[in-house]
PDB file of C-alpha atoms and ligand atoms in Angstrom:
ATOM      1  CA  MET G   1      -7.653-104.120 131.623  1.00 41.00           C
ATOM      2  CA  THR G   2      -5.500-107.142 130.909  1.00 48.00           C
ATOM      3  CA  GLN G   3      -2.473-108.198 132.912  1.00 49.00           C
ATOM      4  CA  ASP G   4      -0.428-107.145 129.898  1.00 49.00           C
ATOM      5  CA  THR G   5      -1.343-103.479 130.074  1.00 48.00           C
ATOM      6  CA  GLN G   6      -1.166-103.155 133.832  1.00 61.00           C
ATOM      7  CA  ILE G   7       2.612-102.971 133.993  1.00 71.00           C
ATOM      8  CA  ILE G   8       3.724 -99.676 132.570  1.00 83.00           C
ATOM      9  CA  LEU G   9       7.356 -98.680 132.804  1.00 91.00           C
ATOM     10  CA  PRO G  10       8.322 -95.030 132.967  1.00 93.00           C
ATOM     11  CA  ASP G  11       9.599 -93.395 129.821  1.00 94.00           C
ATOM     12  CA  HIS G  12      13.329 -94.068 129.737  1.00 95.00           C
ATOM     13  CA  ASP G  13      16.086 -95.126 127.383  1.00 96.00           C
ATOM     14  CA  TRP G  14      15.760 -98.826 128.281  1.00 97.00           C
ATOM     15  CA  PRO G  15      18.449-101.228 127.040  1.00 97.00           C
ATOM     16  CA  ASP G  16      17.776-103.223 123.862  1.00 96.00           C
ATOM     17  CA  PHE G  17      16.862-106.886 124.077  1.00 98.00           C
ATOM     18  CA  PRO G  18      17.647-108.204 120.593  1.00 98.00           C
ATOM     19  CA  PRO G  19      17.007-111.855 119.624  1.00 98.00           C
ATOM     20  CA  GLY G  20      19.936-114.063 120.652  1.00 98.00           C
ATOM     21  CA  LEU G  21      20.923-111.932 123.627  1.00 98.00           C
ATOM     22  CA  VAL G  22      21.159-113.660 127.005  1.00 98.00           C
ATOM     23  CA  TRP G  23      20.316-111.176 129.738  1.00 98.00           C
ATOM     24  CA  LEU G  24      21.549-112.221 133.169  1.00 98.00           C
ATOM     25  CA  VAL G  25      19.352-110.495 135.704  1.00 98.00           C
ATOM     26  CA  GLY G  26      19.171-110.463 139.482  1.00 98.00           C
ATOM     27  CA  ALA G  27      15.642-110.824 140.823  1.00 98.00           C
ATOM     28  CA  GLY G  28      16.436-109.511 144.302  1.00 98.00           C
ATOM     29  CA  PRO G  29      15.886-111.265 147.606  1.00 98.00           C
ATOM     30  CA  GLY G  30      12.263-112.274 147.100  1.00 97.00           C
ATOM     31  CA  GLU G  31       9.664-109.537 147.462  1.00 98.00           C
ATOM     32  CA  PRO G  32       8.639-108.638 143.889  1.00 98.00           C
ATOM     33  CA  GLY G  33       8.697-104.907 144.619  1.00 97.00           C
ATOM     34  CA  LEU G  34      12.462-105.171 145.112  1.00 98.00           C
ATOM     35  CA  LEU G  35      13.014-106.058 141.479  1.00 98.00           C
ATOM     36  CA  THR G  36      14.849-103.416 139.441  1.00 98.00           C
ATOM     37  CA  LEU G  37      13.034-101.605 136.672  1.00 97.00           C
ATOM     38  CA  GLN G  38      15.545-103.088 134.207  1.00 98.00           C
ATOM     39  CA  ALA G  39      14.573-106.555 135.382  1.00 98.00           C
ATOM     40  CA  LEU G  40      10.916-105.733 134.803  1.00 97.00           C
ATOM     41  CA  HIS G  41      11.743-104.307 131.384  1.00 97.00           C
ATOM     42  CA  ALA G  42      13.594-107.514 130.479  1.00 98.00           C
ATOM     43  CA  LEU G  43      10.697-109.646 131.761  1.00 98.00           C
ATOM     44  CA  ARG G  44       8.291-107.759 129.524  1.00 96.00           C
ATOM     45  CA  LEU G  45      10.387-108.475 126.414  1.00 97.00           C
ATOM     46  CA  ALA G  46      11.896-111.927 126.963  1.00 98.00           C
ATOM     47  CA  ASP G  47      10.862-114.889 124.799  1.00 98.00           C
ATOM     48  CA  VAL G  48      12.037-117.332 127.428  1.00 98.00           C
ATOM     49  CA  VAL G  49      12.733-116.900 131.129  1.00 98.00           C
ATOM     50  CA  VAL G  50      15.173-119.397 132.660  1.00 98.00           C
ATOM     51  CA  HIS G  51      14.894-119.065 136.422  1.00 97.00           C
ATOM     52  CA  ASP G  52      16.212-120.442 139.688  1.00 94.00           C
ATOM     53  CA  ALA G  53      14.225-121.851 142.595  1.00 93.00           C
ATOM     54  CA  LEU G  54      14.592-118.672 144.645  1.00 94.00           C
ATOM     55  CA  VAL G  55      12.782-116.450 142.146  1.00 97.00           C
ATOM     56  CA  ASP G  56       9.280-115.724 143.448  1.00 96.00           C
ATOM     57  CA  ASP G  57       6.318-116.912 141.357  1.00 97.00           C
ATOM     58  CA  ARG G  58       4.789-113.444 141.530  1.00 97.00           C
ATOM     59  CA  ILE G  59       7.844-112.086 139.711  1.00 98.00           C
ATOM     60  CA  LEU G  60       7.603-114.783 137.048  1.00 98.00           C
ATOM     61  CA  ALA G  61       3.944-113.847 136.579  1.00 97.00           C
ATOM     62  CA  TRP G  62       5.105-110.418 135.382  1.00 97.00           C
ATOM     63  CA  ARG G  63       6.772-111.868 132.300  1.00 97.00           C
ATOM     64  CA  ARG G  64       5.405-111.199 128.839  1.00 96.00           C
ATOM     65  CA  PRO G  65       2.247-113.213 128.225  1.00 96.00           C
ATOM     66  CA  GLY G  66       3.096-116.030 125.832  1.00 97.00           C
ATOM     67  CA  SER G  67       6.747-116.211 126.885  1.00 98.00           C
ATOM     68  CA  ALA G  68       8.154-119.569 127.919  1.00 98.00           C
ATOM     69  CA  LEU G  69       9.265-120.427 131.426  1.00 98.00           C
ATOM     70  CA  GLU G  70      12.088-122.850 132.221  1.00 97.00           C
ATOM     71  CA  TYR G  71      13.184-123.936 135.663  1.00 95.00           C
ATOM     72  CA  ALA G  72      16.923-124.345 136.140  1.00 92.00           C
ATOM     73  CA  GLY G  73      17.137-124.682 139.887  1.00 69.00           C
ATOM     74  CA  LYS G  74      19.255-127.090 141.815  1.00 62.00           C
ATOM     75  CA  ARG G  75      17.757-130.530 142.134  1.00 55.00           C
ATOM     76  CA  GLY G  76      20.610-132.215 143.952  1.00 52.00           C
ATOM     77  CA  GLY G  77      22.878-134.573 142.068  1.00 52.00           C
ATOM     78  CA  LYS G  78      26.015-133.331 140.399  1.00 56.00           C
ATOM     79  CA  PRO G  79      26.025-129.538 140.671  1.00 59.00           C
ATOM     80  CA  SER G  80      28.837-128.999 138.202  1.00 58.00           C
ATOM     81  CA  ALA G  81      27.279-131.163 135.483  1.00 59.00           C
ATOM     82  CA  GLN G  82      24.012-129.398 136.069  1.00 82.00           C
ATOM     83  CA  GLN G  83      25.630-125.980 135.821  1.00 84.00           C
ATOM     84  CA  ARG G  84      27.082-127.036 132.480  1.00 87.00           C
ATOM     85  CA  ASP G  85      23.615-128.130 131.359  1.00 91.00           C
ATOM     86  CA  ILE G  86      22.169-124.742 132.250  1.00 94.00           C
ATOM     87  CA  SER G  87      24.873-122.874 130.357  1.00 95.00           C
ATOM     88  CA  LEU G  88      24.442-125.168 127.329  1.00 96.00           C
ATOM     89  CA  ARG G  89      20.694-124.626 127.407  1.00 96.00           C
ATOM     90  CA  LEU G  90      21.206-120.844 127.449  1.00 97.00           C
ATOM     91  CA  ILE G  91      23.556-121.171 124.462  1.00 98.00           C
ATOM     92  CA  ASP G  92      20.992-123.295 122.565  1.00 98.00           C
ATOM     93  CA  LEU G  93      18.193-120.841 123.247  1.00 98.00           C
ATOM     94  CA  SER G  94      20.355-117.933 122.113  1.00 98.00           C
ATOM     95  CA  ARG G  95      21.353-119.747 118.912  1.00 98.00           C
ATOM     96  CA  ALA G  96      17.670-120.428 118.264  1.00 98.00           C
ATOM     97  CA  GLY G  97      17.227-116.657 118.144  1.00 98.00           C
ATOM     98  CA  LYS G  98      15.391-116.273 121.439  1.00 98.00           C
ATOM     99  CA  ARG G  99      15.548-113.284 123.737  1.00 98.00           C
ATOM    100  CA  VAL G 100      16.756-115.193 126.785  1.00 98.00           C
ATOM    101  CA  LEU G 101      16.256-113.867 130.286  1.00 98.00           C
ATOM    102  CA  ARG G 102      18.345-115.717 132.852  1.00 98.00           C
ATOM    103  CA  LEU G 103      16.746-114.719 136.135  1.00 98.00           C
ATOM    104  CA  LYS G 104      18.620-115.496 139.323  1.00 97.00           C
ATOM    105  CA  GLY G 105      17.823-114.796 142.963  1.00 97.00           C
ATOM    106  CA  GLY G 106      19.465-111.788 144.600  1.00 98.00           C
ATOM    107  CA  ASP G 107      22.393-110.493 142.588  1.00 98.00           C
ATOM    108  CA  PRO G 108      23.459-112.771 139.734  1.00 98.00           C
ATOM    109  CA  PHE G 109      27.135-112.484 140.622  1.00 98.00           C
ATOM    110  CA  VAL G 110      26.886-113.139 144.366  1.00 98.00           C
ATOM    111  CA  PHE G 111      27.266-116.833 145.223  1.00 95.00           C
ATOM    112  CA  GLY G 112      24.943-117.663 142.355  1.00 89.00           C
ATOM    113  CA  ARG G 113      27.358-118.957 139.737  1.00 92.00           C
ATOM    114  CA  GLY G 114      26.304-116.149 137.437  1.00 95.00           C
ATOM    115  CA  GLY G 115      29.944-115.395 136.764  1.00 96.00           C
ATOM    116  CA  GLU G 116      30.465-118.929 135.493  1.00 95.00           C
ATOM    117  CA  GLU G 117      27.423-118.723 133.239  1.00 96.00           C
ATOM    118  CA  ALA G 118      28.519-115.340 131.890  1.00 97.00           C
ATOM    119  CA  GLN G 119      32.013-116.648 131.178  1.00 97.00           C
ATOM    120  CA  THR G 120      30.713-119.743 129.396  1.00 97.00           C
ATOM    121  CA  LEU G 121      28.335-117.678 127.286  1.00 98.00           C
ATOM    122  CA  VAL G 122      31.008-115.181 126.263  1.00 98.00           C
ATOM    123  CA  GLN G 123      33.409-118.018 125.434  1.00 98.00           C
ATOM    124  CA  ALA G 124      30.707-119.439 123.167  1.00 98.00           C
ATOM    125  CA  GLY G 125      30.387-116.100 121.404  1.00 98.00           C
ATOM    126  CA  ILE G 126      26.947-115.348 122.839  1.00 98.00           C
ATOM    127  CA  PRO G 127      26.129-111.666 123.473  1.00 98.00           C
ATOM    128  CA  ILE G 128      25.172-111.001 127.077  1.00 98.00           C
ATOM    129  CA  ARG G 129      23.899-108.184 129.227  1.00 98.00           C
ATOM    130  CA  VAL G 130      24.006-108.138 133.033  1.00 98.00           C
ATOM    131  CA  THR G 131      21.629-106.405 135.430  1.00 98.00           C
ATOM    132  CA  PRO G 132      22.497-106.511 139.122  1.00 98.00           C
ATOM    133  CA  GLY G 133      19.976-107.263 141.819  1.00 98.00           C
ATOM    134  CA  ILE G 134      19.594-106.638 145.525  1.00 98.00           C
ATOM    135  CA  SER G 135      21.584-109.346 147.267  1.00 98.00           C
ATOM    136  CA  ALA G 136      20.032-111.135 150.234  1.00 98.00           C
ATOM    137  CA  GLY G 137      23.125-110.521 152.352  1.00 98.00           C
ATOM    138  CA  ILE G 138      22.675-106.751 152.119  1.00 98.00           C
ATOM    139  CA  GLY G 139      19.052-106.053 151.200  1.00 98.00           C
ATOM    140  CA  GLY G 140      17.602-109.002 153.106  1.00 98.00           C
ATOM    141  CA  LEU G 141      19.327-107.808 156.253  1.00 98.00           C
ATOM    142  CA  ALA G 142      18.222-104.208 155.688  1.00 98.00           C
ATOM    143  CA  HIS G 143      14.683-105.463 155.366  1.00 98.00           C
ATOM    144  CA  ALA G 144      15.093-107.190 158.722  1.00 98.00           C
ATOM    145  CA  GLY G 145      16.335-103.951 160.317  1.00 98.00           C
ATOM    146  CA  ILE G 146      20.050-104.790 160.286  1.00 98.00           C
ATOM    147  CA  PRO G 147      22.510-102.428 158.574  1.00 98.00           C
ATOM    148  CA  VAL G 148      25.532-104.372 157.287  1.00 98.00           C
ATOM    149  CA  THR G 149      27.752-101.439 158.148  1.00 98.00           C
ATOM    150  CA  HIS G 150      27.529 -98.886 160.925  1.00 97.00           C
ATOM    151  CA  ARG G 151      30.165 -96.291 161.798  1.00 96.00           C
ATOM    152  CA  ASP G 152      30.326 -97.415 165.414  1.00 95.00           C
ATOM    153  CA  VAL G 153      30.728-101.101 164.576  1.00 96.00           C
ATOM    154  CA  ASN G 154      32.537-101.844 161.341  1.00 96.00           C
ATOM    155  CA  GLN G 155      34.506-100.402 158.486  1.00 95.00           C
ATOM    156  CA  ALA G 156      34.517-103.756 156.758  1.00 96.00           C
ATOM    157  CA  VAL G 157      32.142-106.604 156.099  1.00 98.00           C
ATOM    158  CA  THR G 158      32.929-110.079 154.827  1.00 98.00           C
ATOM    159  CA  PHE G 159      30.523-112.106 152.726  1.00 98.00           C
ATOM    160  CA  LEU G 160      31.031-115.834 153.047  1.00 96.00           C
ATOM    161  CA  THR G 161      29.411-118.886 151.584  1.00 95.00           C
ATOM    162  CA  GLY G 162      28.476-121.610 154.048  1.00 91.00           C
ATOM    163  CA  HIS G 163      29.473-124.352 151.654  1.00 84.00           C
ATOM    164  CA  ASP G 164      31.807-124.894 148.745  1.00 72.00           C
ATOM    165  CA  GLN G 165      31.460-126.821 145.458  1.00 72.00           C
ATOM    166  CA  THR G 166      31.430-130.105 147.329  1.00 73.00           C
ATOM    167  CA  GLY G 167      28.476-129.060 149.486  1.00 74.00           C
ATOM    168  CA  LEU G 168      30.661-129.199 152.597  1.00 74.00           C
ATOM    169  CA  ALA G 169      31.546-126.297 154.862  1.00 77.00           C
ATOM    170  CA  PRO G 170      34.025-124.168 152.908  1.00 79.00           C
ATOM    171  CA  SER G 171      37.518-125.506 153.315  1.00 82.00           C
ATOM    172  CA  ALA G 172      39.405-122.685 151.614  1.00 87.00           C
ATOM    173  CA  VAL G 173      38.319-120.008 154.097  1.00 92.00           C
ATOM    174  CA  ASP G 174      41.039-118.603 156.324  1.00 94.00           C
ATOM    175  CA  TRP G 175      38.837-118.512 159.436  1.00 95.00           C
ATOM    176  CA  LYS G 176      41.471-116.850 161.593  1.00 96.00           C
ATOM    177  CA  ALA G 177      41.874-114.023 159.093  1.00 96.00           C
ATOM    178  CA  VAL G 178      38.118-113.559 158.745  1.00 96.00           C
ATOM    179  CA  ALA G 179      37.558-113.709 162.500  1.00 97.00           C
ATOM    180  CA  LYS G 180      40.288-111.144 163.131  1.00 97.00           C
ATOM    181  CA  GLY G 181      39.775-108.831 160.182  1.00 95.00           C
ATOM    182  CA  SER G 182      36.048-108.512 159.799  1.00 97.00           C
ATOM    183  CA  PRO G 183      33.844-107.156 162.593  1.00 98.00           C
ATOM    184  CA  VAL G 184      30.760-108.194 160.608  1.00 98.00           C
ATOM    185  CA  ILE G 185      30.472-111.498 158.767  1.00 98.00           C
ATOM    186  CA  VAL G 186      27.512-112.240 156.526  1.00 98.00           C
ATOM    187  CA  ILE G 187      27.126-115.879 155.599  1.00 98.00           C
ATOM    188  CA  TYR G 188      25.023-117.206 152.728  1.00 97.00           C
ATOM    189  CA  MET G 189      23.896-120.851 152.662  1.00 96.00           C
ATOM    190  CA  ALA G 190      24.959-121.216 156.283  1.00 93.00           C
ATOM    191  CA  ILE G 191      22.153-123.163 157.946  1.00 94.00           C
ATOM    192  CA  LYS G 192      23.388-126.655 157.119  1.00 93.00           C
ATOM    193  CA  HIS G 193      26.903-126.156 158.452  1.00 95.00           C
ATOM    194  CA  LEU G 194      26.182-123.547 161.096  1.00 96.00           C
ATOM    195  CA  ALA G 195      27.620-125.615 163.954  1.00 96.00           C
ATOM    196  CA  GLN G 196      30.886-126.063 162.097  1.00 96.00           C
ATOM    197  CA  ILE G 197      31.050-122.441 160.946  1.00 96.00           C
ATOM    198  CA  SER G 198      30.341-120.964 164.363  1.00 97.00           C
ATOM    199  CA  GLY G 199      32.821-123.466 165.830  1.00 97.00           C
ATOM    200  CA  GLU G 200      35.514-122.220 163.425  1.00 96.00           C
ATOM    201  CA  LEU G 201      34.829-118.594 164.329  1.00 97.00           C
ATOM    202  CA  LEU G 202      34.888-119.339 168.063  1.00 98.00           C
ATOM    203  CA  ALA G 203      38.108-121.322 167.688  1.00 97.00           C
ATOM    204  CA  SER G 204      39.555-118.351 165.793  1.00 97.00           C
ATOM    205  CA  GLY G 205      38.922-115.973 168.644  1.00 97.00           C
ATOM    206  CA  ARG G 206      35.370-114.646 168.235  1.00 98.00           C
ATOM    207  CA  ASP G 207      33.343-114.263 171.395  1.00 98.00           C
ATOM    208  CA  ALA G 208      30.600-116.757 172.222  1.00 98.00           C
ATOM    209  CA  GLY G 209      28.380-113.877 173.348  1.00 98.00           C
ATOM    210  CA  GLU G 210      28.699-112.036 170.051  1.00 98.00           C
ATOM    211  CA  PRO G 211      25.317-111.131 168.534  1.00 98.00           C
ATOM    212  CA  VAL G 212      24.084-113.212 165.603  1.00 98.00           C
ATOM    213  CA  ALA G 213      20.947-112.882 163.522  1.00 98.00           C
ATOM    214  CA  ILE G 214      19.534-115.591 161.304  1.00 98.00           C
ATOM    215  CA  VAL G 215      17.112-114.248 158.719  1.00 98.00           C
ATOM    216  CA  SER G 216      15.185-116.768 156.676  1.00 98.00           C
ATOM    217  CA  ASN G 217      12.982-115.918 153.709  1.00 98.00           C
ATOM    218  CA  ALA G 218      14.014-112.291 154.024  1.00 98.00           C
ATOM    219  CA  THR G 219      11.568-109.767 152.515  1.00 98.00           C
ATOM    220  CA  LEU G 220       8.879-112.423 152.011  1.00 98.00           C
ATOM    221  CA  PRO G 221       5.679-112.728 154.079  1.00 97.00           C
ATOM    222  CA  GLN G 222       7.091-115.860 155.725  1.00 97.00           C
ATOM    223  CA  MET G 223      10.299-114.078 156.817  1.00 98.00           C
ATOM    224  CA  ARG G 224      11.619-115.142 160.208  1.00 98.00           C
ATOM    225  CA  VAL G 225      14.377-113.509 162.222  1.00 98.00           C
ATOM    226  CA  LEU G 226      16.168-115.234 165.059  1.00 98.00           C
ATOM    227  CA  GLU G 227      18.428-113.147 167.270  1.00 98.00           C
ATOM    228  CA  THR G 228      20.951-115.240 169.135  1.00 98.00           C
ATOM    229  CA  THR G 229      24.667-115.397 169.917  1.00 98.00           C
ATOM    230  CA  LEU G 230      27.599-117.060 168.221  1.00 98.00           C
ATOM    231  CA  GLY G 231      27.791-119.646 170.985  1.00 98.00           C
ATOM    232  CA  ASP G 232      24.115-120.560 170.737  1.00 98.00           C
ATOM    233  CA  ALA G 233      23.449-119.960 167.035  1.00 98.00           C
ATOM    234  CA  ALA G 234      23.553-123.555 165.796  1.00 98.00           C
ATOM    235  CA  ALA G 235      21.467-125.007 168.631  1.00 98.00           C
ATOM    236  CA  ASP G 236      18.982-122.129 168.472  1.00 98.00           C
ATOM    237  CA  ALA G 237      18.625-122.457 164.700  1.00 98.00           C
ATOM    238  CA  THR G 238      17.715-126.115 165.120  1.00 98.00           C
ATOM    239  CA  ALA G 239      15.451-125.483 168.114  1.00 98.00           C
ATOM    240  CA  HIS G 240      13.534-122.807 166.199  1.00 98.00           C
ATOM    241  CA  GLY G 241      13.408-124.774 162.959  1.00 98.00           C
ATOM    242  CA  MET G 242      15.186-122.077 160.926  1.00 98.00           C
ATOM    243  CA  GLU G 243      15.187-123.146 157.309  1.00 96.00           C
ATOM    244  CA  ALA G 244      16.879-122.161 154.073  1.00 96.00           C
ATOM    245  CA  PRO G 245      17.050-119.772 152.407  1.00 97.00           C
ATOM    246  CA  ALA G 246      18.640-117.941 155.290  1.00 98.00           C
ATOM    247  CA  ILE G 247      21.334-115.358 155.878  1.00 98.00           C
ATOM    248  CA  VAL G 248      23.435-115.482 159.012  1.00 98.00           C
ATOM    249  CA  CYS G 249      24.887-112.192 160.227  1.00 98.00           C
ATOM    250  CA  VAL G 250      27.589-112.208 162.881  1.00 98.00           C
ATOM    251  CA  GLY G 251      28.556-108.963 164.589  1.00 98.00           C
ATOM    252  CA  ARG G 252      27.392-106.066 166.687  1.00 98.00           C
ATOM    253  CA  VAL G 253      25.355-104.517 163.851  1.00 98.00           C
ATOM    254  CA  VAL G 254      22.767-107.147 164.807  1.00 98.00           C
ATOM    255  CA  LEU G 255      22.124-105.166 168.023  1.00 98.00           C
ATOM    256  CA  LEU G 256      20.836-102.275 165.937  1.00 98.00           C
ATOM    257  CA  ARG G 257      17.752-104.325 165.179  1.00 98.00           C
ATOM    258  CA  LYS G 258      16.597-103.406 168.683  1.00 98.00           C
ATOM    259  CA  VAL G 259      16.115 -99.865 167.374  1.00 98.00           C
ATOM    260  CA  ILE G 260      15.730-100.293 163.589  1.00 98.00           C
ATOM    261  CA  ASP G 261      13.227-103.156 163.401  1.00 98.00           C
ATOM    262  CA  TRP G 262      11.042-100.893 161.314  1.00 98.00           C
ATOM    263  CA  ALA G 263       8.669-103.642 160.209  1.00 97.00           C
ATOM    264  CA  GLY G 264       7.967-104.585 163.820  1.00 97.00           C
ATOM    265  CA  GLN G 265       7.439-100.935 164.673  1.00 98.00           C
ATOM    266  CA  LEU G 266       4.980-100.532 161.808  1.00 98.00           C
ATOM    267  CA  ARG G 267       3.100-103.490 163.282  1.00 97.00           C
ATOM    268  CA  GLY G 268       2.920-101.625 166.593  1.00 98.00           C
ATOM    269  CA  GLU G 269       5.814-103.243 168.443  1.00 98.00           C
ATOM    270  CA  PRO G 270       7.821-100.940 170.724  1.00 98.00           C
ATOM    271  CA  VAL G 271      11.404 -99.860 170.108  1.00 98.00           C
ATOM    272  CA  ARG G 272      13.340-102.277 172.320  1.00 98.00           C
ATOM    273  CA  ASP G 273      16.369-100.047 172.905  1.00 98.00           C
ATOM    274  CA  PRO G 274      16.892 -96.652 171.219  1.00 97.00           C
ATOM    275  CA  ASP G 275      20.669 -96.847 171.760  1.00 97.00           C
ATOM    276  CA  PRO G 276      21.724-100.509 171.693  1.00 98.00           C
ATOM    277  CA  LEU G 277      25.392 -99.715 170.976  1.00 97.00           C
ATOM    278  CA  GLY G 278      25.553 -97.238 173.838  1.00 95.00           C
ATOM    279  CA  THR G 279      27.082 -94.626 171.555  1.00 93.00           C
ATOM    280  CA  GLY G 280      24.306 -92.073 171.551  1.00 85.00           C
ATOM    281  CA  GLY G 281      23.225 -92.785 168.039  1.00 73.00           C
ATOM    282  CA  SER G 282      21.463 -89.494 167.401  1.00 64.00           C
ATOM    283  CA  ARG G 283      24.576 -87.312 167.313  1.00 61.00           C
ATOM    284  CA  GLN G 284      23.991 -86.404 163.670  1.00 60.00           C
ATOM    285  CA  VAL G 285      20.781 -84.571 164.615  1.00 60.00           C
ATOM    286  CA  SER G 286      21.849 -81.091 165.639  1.00 55.00           C
TER     287      SER G 286
HETATM  288  N1  SAH P 301      22.639-114.550 144.379  1.00 54.04           N
HETATM  289  C1  SAH P 301      21.947-114.625 145.649  1.00 54.04           C
HETATM  290  C2  SAH P 301      22.521-115.689 146.532  1.00 54.04           C
HETATM  291  C3  SAH P 301      22.433-117.082 145.949  1.00 54.04           C
HETATM  292  S1  SAH P 301      23.005-118.308 147.039  1.00 54.04           S
HETATM  293  C4  SAH P 301      21.954-113.254 146.314  1.00 54.04           C
HETATM  294  O1  SAH P 301      22.679-112.372 145.871  1.00 54.04           O
HETATM  295  O2  SAH P 301      21.211-113.066 147.282  1.00 54.04           O
HETATM  296  C5  SAH P 301      21.510-118.757 147.879  1.00 54.04           C
HETATM  297  C6  SAH P 301      21.559-118.245 149.292  1.00 54.04           C
HETATM  298  O3  SAH P 301      21.215-116.880 149.336  1.00 54.04           O
HETATM  299  C7  SAH P 301      20.577-118.912 150.233  1.00 54.04           C
HETATM  300  O4  SAH P 301      21.044-120.146 150.681  1.00 54.04           O
HETATM  301  C8  SAH P 301      20.526-117.892 151.333  1.00 54.04           C
HETATM  302  O5  SAH P 301      21.683-117.934 152.138  1.00 54.04           O
HETATM  303  C9  SAH P 301      20.588-116.590 150.546  1.00 54.04           C
HETATM  304  N2  SAH P 301      19.242-116.072 150.267  1.00 54.04           N
HETATM  305  C10 SAH P 301      18.692-115.858 149.073  1.00 54.04           C
HETATM  306  N3  SAH P 301      17.460-115.326 149.207  1.00 54.04           N
HETATM  307  C11 SAH P 301      17.231-115.218 150.525  1.00 54.04           C
HETATM  308  C12 SAH P 301      16.155-114.730 151.316  1.00 54.04           C
HETATM  309  N4  SAH P 301      15.029-114.261 150.773  1.00 54.04           N
HETATM  310  N5  SAH P 301      16.290-114.755 152.654  1.00 54.04           N
HETATM  311  C13 SAH P 301      17.405-115.211 153.249  1.00 54.04           C
HETATM  312  N6  SAH P 301      18.451-115.683 152.544  1.00 54.04           N
HETATM  313  C14 SAH P 301      18.376-115.676 151.210  1.00 54.04           C
END
């Protein structure tokens, strides 16, 4: 059996992928099995796949044999000029009559500039389709045994980026408002400016002992999870060599990993604390 015939999608009314369409698709947090079926469908039909650095090679290997692969990841330099280049390339490929799959890590519209690409394409009169993906800040944390919401902890969660267009720690964030209003804060691209970010949150009233988890390479075999506190997060991240891509989660939901670290449990590790919030936890079982 060839690679081509091994991937069989269930019978379903799958969306069309006509020539000239640019399909913006989220590839999920990393593990190929977390791709959506629509993403797989698009991969099997695309003439050209334009992908980011965070898209796993094993996912790219599922594309239609004979399709072209183009890398459009960040290579430093001027990010805005580069973003324009990517959008222009997508427009060119569409006008050349290609079925263009724009594959981005996680969800295409979460801190991935997918919204900008979509806007540019539509303004150029290019037909687009969008397929969401599992975002690292939700699915990556779930994979690590951390629920982004829990009834006993938070009714709200804030997703932040750890840097803005300039590459510096985000200047437009109202840290006081975030610190006060959001019991759980999930930060993308946070490693580089973690000292500054945790400093802002501490200065805005968050507790130095507040639980923090840093999850790098979530869902991938090389995933690492560091449990620390807001006061120690930056120093611990450096001491443990935590590297991008990583999600930083601030808040008491992190404690739930002591009971929900399912991957550790499947490897034979014990449950560290069945009730880490001290709220009973099992009240829904009657
Ligand atoms: N659109 C993506 C985010 C793009 S920004 C999404 O929805 O997930 C890139 C950032 O995403 C990284 O710096 C990191 O903070 C986060 N990220 C992406 N994949 C990750 C992974 N497998 N593990 C941890 N963080 C990840």
